[in-house]
PDB file of C-alpha atoms in Angstrom:
ATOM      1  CA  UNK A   1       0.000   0.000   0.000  1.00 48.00           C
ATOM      2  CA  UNK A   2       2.686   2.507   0.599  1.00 49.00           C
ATOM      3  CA  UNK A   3       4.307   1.598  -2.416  1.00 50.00           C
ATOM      4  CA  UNK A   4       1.415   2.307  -4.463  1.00 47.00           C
ATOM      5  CA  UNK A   5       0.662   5.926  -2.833  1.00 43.00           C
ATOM      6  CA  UNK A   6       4.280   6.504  -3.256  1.00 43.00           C
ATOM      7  CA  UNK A   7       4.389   6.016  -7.555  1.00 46.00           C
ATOM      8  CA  UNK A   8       0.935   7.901  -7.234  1.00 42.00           C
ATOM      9  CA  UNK A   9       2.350  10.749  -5.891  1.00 45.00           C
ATOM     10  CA  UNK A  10       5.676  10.620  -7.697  1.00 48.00           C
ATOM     11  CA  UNK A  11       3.392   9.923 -10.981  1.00 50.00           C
ATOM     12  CA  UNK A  12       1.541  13.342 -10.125  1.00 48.00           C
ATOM     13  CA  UNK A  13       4.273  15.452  -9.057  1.00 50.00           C
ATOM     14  CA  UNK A  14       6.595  14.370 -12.309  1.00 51.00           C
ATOM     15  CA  UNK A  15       6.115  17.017 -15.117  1.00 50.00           C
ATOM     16  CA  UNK A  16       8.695  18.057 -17.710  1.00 58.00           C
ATOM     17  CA  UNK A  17      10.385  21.100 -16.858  1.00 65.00           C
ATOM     18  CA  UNK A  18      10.452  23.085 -19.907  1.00 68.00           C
ATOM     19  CA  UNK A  19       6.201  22.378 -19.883  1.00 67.00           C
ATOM     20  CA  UNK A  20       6.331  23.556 -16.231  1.00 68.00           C
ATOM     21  CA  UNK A  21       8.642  26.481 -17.074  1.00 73.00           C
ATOM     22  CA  UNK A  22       6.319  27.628 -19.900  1.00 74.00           C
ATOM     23  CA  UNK A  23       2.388  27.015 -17.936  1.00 75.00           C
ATOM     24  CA  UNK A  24       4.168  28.542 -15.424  1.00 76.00           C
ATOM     25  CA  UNK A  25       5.042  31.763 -17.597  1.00 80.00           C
ATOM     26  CA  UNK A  26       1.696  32.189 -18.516  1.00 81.00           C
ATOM     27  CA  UNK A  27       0.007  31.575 -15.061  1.00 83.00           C
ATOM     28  CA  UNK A  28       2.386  34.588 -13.712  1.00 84.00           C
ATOM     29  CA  UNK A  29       1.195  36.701 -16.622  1.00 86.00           C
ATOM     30  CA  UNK A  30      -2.402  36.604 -16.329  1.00 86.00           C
ATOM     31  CA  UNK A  31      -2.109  36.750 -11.977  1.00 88.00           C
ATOM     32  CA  UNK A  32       0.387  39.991 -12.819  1.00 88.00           C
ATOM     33  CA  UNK A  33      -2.216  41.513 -15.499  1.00 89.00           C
ATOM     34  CA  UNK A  34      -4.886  41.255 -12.334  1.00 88.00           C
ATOM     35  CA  UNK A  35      -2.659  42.752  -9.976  1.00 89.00           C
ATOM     36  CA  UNK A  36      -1.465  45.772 -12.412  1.00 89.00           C
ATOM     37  CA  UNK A  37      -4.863  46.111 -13.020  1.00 88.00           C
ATOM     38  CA  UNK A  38      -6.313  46.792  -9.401  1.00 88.00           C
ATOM     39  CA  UNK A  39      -3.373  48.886  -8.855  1.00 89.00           C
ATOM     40  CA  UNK A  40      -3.426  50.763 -11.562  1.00 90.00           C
ATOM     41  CA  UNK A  41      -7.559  51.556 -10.669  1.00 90.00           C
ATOM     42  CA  UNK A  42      -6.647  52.239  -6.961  1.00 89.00           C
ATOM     43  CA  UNK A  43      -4.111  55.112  -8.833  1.00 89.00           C
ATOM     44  CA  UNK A  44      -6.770  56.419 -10.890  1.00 91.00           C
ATOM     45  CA  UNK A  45      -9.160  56.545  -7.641  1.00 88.00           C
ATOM     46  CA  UNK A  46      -6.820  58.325  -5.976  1.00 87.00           C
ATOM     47  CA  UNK A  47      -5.758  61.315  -8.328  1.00 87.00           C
ATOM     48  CA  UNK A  48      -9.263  61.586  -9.896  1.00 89.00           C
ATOM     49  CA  UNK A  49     -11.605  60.830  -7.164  1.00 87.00           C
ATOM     50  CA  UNK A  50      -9.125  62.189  -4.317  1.00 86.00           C
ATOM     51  CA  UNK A  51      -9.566  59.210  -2.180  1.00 86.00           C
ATOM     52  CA  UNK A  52      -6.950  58.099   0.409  1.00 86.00           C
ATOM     53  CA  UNK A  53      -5.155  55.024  -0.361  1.00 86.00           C
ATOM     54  CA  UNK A  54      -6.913  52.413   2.016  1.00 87.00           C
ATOM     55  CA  UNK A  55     -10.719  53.641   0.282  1.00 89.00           C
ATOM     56  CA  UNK A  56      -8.826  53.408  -2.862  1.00 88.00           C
ATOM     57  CA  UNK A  57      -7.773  50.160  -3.063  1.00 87.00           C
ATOM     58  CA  UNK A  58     -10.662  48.752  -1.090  1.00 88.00           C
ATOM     59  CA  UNK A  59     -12.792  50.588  -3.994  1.00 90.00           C
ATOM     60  CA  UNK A  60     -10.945  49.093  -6.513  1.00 89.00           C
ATOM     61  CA  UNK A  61     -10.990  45.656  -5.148  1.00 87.00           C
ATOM     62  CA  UNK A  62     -14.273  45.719  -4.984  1.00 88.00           C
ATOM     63  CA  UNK A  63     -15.085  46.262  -8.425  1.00 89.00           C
ATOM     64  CA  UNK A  64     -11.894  44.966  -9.856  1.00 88.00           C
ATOM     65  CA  UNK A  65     -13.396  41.616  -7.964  1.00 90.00           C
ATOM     66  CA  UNK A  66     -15.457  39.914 -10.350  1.00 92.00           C
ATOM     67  CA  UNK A  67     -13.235  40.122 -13.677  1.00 90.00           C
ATOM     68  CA  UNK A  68     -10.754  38.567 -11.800  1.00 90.00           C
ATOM     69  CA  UNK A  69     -12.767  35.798 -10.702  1.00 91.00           C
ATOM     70  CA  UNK A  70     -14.505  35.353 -14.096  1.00 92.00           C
ATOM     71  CA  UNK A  71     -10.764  35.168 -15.781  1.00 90.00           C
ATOM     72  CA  UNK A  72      -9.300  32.784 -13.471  1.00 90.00           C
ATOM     73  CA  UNK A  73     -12.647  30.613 -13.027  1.00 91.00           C
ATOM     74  CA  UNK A  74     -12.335  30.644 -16.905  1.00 91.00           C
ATOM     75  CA  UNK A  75      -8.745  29.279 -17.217  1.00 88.00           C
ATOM     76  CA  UNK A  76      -9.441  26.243 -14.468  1.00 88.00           C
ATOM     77  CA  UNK A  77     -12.793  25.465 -15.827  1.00 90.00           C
ATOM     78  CA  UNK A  78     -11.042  25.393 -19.129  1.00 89.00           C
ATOM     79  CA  UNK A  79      -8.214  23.216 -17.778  1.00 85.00           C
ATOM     80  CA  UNK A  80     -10.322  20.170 -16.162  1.00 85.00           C
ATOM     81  CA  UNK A  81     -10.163  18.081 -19.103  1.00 84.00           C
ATOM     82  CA  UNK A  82      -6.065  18.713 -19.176  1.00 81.00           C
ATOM     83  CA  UNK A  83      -6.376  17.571 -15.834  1.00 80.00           C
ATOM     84  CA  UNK A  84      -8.648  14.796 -15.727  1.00 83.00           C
ATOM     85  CA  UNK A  85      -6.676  13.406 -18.577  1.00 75.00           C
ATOM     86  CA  UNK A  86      -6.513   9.703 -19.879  1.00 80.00           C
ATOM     87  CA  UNK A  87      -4.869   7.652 -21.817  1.00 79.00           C
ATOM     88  CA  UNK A  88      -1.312   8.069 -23.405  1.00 81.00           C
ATOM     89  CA  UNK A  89       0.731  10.976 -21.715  1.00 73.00           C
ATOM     90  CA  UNK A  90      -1.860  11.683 -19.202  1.00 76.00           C
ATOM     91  CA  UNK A  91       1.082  11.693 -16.366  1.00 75.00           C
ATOM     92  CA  UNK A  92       2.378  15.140 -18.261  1.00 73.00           C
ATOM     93  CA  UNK A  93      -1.395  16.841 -18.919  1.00 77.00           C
ATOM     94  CA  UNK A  94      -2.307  15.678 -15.354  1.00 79.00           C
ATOM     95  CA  UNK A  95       1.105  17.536 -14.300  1.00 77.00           C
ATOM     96  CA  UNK A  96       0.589  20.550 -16.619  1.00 79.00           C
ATOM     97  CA  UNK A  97      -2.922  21.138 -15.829  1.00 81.00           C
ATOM     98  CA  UNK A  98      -2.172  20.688 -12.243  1.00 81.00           C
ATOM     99  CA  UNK A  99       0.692  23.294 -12.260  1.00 80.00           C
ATOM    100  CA  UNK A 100      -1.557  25.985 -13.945  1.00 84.00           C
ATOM    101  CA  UNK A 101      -4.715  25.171 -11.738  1.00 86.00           C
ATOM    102  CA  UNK A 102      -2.827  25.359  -8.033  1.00 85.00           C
ATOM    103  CA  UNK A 103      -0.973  28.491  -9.577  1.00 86.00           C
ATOM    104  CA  UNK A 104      -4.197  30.673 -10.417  1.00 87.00           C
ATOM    105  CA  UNK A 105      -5.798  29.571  -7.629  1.00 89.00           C
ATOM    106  CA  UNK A 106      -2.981  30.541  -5.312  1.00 89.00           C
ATOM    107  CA  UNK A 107      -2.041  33.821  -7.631  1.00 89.00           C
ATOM    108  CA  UNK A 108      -5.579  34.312  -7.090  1.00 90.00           C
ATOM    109  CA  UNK A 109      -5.921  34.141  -3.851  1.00 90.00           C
ATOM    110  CA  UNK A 110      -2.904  36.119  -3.038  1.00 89.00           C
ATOM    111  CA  UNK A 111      -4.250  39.034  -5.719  1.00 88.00           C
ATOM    112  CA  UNK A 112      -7.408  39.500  -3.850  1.00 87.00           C
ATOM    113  CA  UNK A 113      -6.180  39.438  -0.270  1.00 87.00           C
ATOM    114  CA  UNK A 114      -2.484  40.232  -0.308  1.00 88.00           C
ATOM    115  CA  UNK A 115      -1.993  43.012  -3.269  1.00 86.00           C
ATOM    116  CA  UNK A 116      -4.559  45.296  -0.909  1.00 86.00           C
ATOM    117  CA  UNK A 117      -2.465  45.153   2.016  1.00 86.00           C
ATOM    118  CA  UNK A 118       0.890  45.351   0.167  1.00 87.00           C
ATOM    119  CA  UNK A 119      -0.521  48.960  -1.749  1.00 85.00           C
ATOM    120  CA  UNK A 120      -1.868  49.982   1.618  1.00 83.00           C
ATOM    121  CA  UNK A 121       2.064  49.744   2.901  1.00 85.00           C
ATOM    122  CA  UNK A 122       4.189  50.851  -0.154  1.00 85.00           C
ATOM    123  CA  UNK A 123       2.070  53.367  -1.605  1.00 76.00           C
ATOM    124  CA  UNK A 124       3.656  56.354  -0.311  1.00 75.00           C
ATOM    125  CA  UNK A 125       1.141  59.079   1.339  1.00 69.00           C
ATOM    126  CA  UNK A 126       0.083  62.300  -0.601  1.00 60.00           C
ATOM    127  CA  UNK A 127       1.471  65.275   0.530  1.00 49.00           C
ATOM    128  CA  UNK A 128      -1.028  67.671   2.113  1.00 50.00           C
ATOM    129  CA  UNK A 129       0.678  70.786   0.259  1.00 45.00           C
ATOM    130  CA  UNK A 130      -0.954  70.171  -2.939  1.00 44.00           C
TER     131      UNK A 130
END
C-alpha cells in the first residue's frame, strides 16, 4: 500500500520542466495583469476621485473583484479536461494542468487578499501641500 501511494504521488508530481517552465510563464502573466490592473484603478481613484489610499484600493478591489474571478474561473474550468486526462501521456497533462490550476488559484488568492495590504504599505502618502 505505501508503495502504491508513493508512484501515485511521484506519478503526479513528475512534469517536464520546460512544460512547467512555460504554464508557469503564462500563469504569472495573467495573476500579474490582475494585480497591475487593481493597482493601476486604486491610482486612478486616488488622483481623480481624491480618495486616500486604504478607500482606494478597497474601492478598486471591490469592483476589480469579479473580472478577476470570471478570468481565473475561466482558465481552471477550461483546464479540467487537461487535468482529468486519460490515456497516453496523461502523467504530463495531469502535471501541466495541475501546475496551472494550483498556480491561479494561489495567484488568485494572493491578488485578492495580499496586493490590498501590500498597496496599503508601499504606496507612499500624498502630501497635504498640494
Amino acid at each position: 500500500m505505501k508503495n502504491a501511494a508513493f508512484h501515485l504521488t511521484a506519478n503526479a508530481a513528475s512534469t517536464e520542466p520546460e512544460h512547467s517552465k512555460v504554464t508557469l510563464l503564462g500563469t504569472v502573466g495573467l495573476i500579474s495583469k490582475h494585480g497591475i490592473q487593481s493597482t493601476a484603478f486604486a491610482n486612478e481613484l486616488l488622483h481623480r476621485d481624491h480618495l486616500d489610499r486604504v478607500t482606494a484600493i478597497r474601492t478598486a478591489a471591490g469592483i476589480r473583484f469579479r473580472p478577476i474571478i470570471m478570468a481565473t474561473g475561466a482558465m481552471v474550468v477550461g483546464l479540467l479536461p487537461l487535468v482529468m486526462a486519460s490515456g497516453a501521456g496523461a502523467n504530463s497533462r495531469f502535471g501541466l494542468g495541475t501546475v496551472i490550476v494550483v498556480g491561479m488559484i494561489i495567484g488568485t488568492t494572493m491578488t485578492l487578499f495580499v496586493l490590498p495590504s501590500v498597496y496599503t504599505v508601499i504606496r507612499p502618502r500624498r502630501s497635504k501641500t498640494v
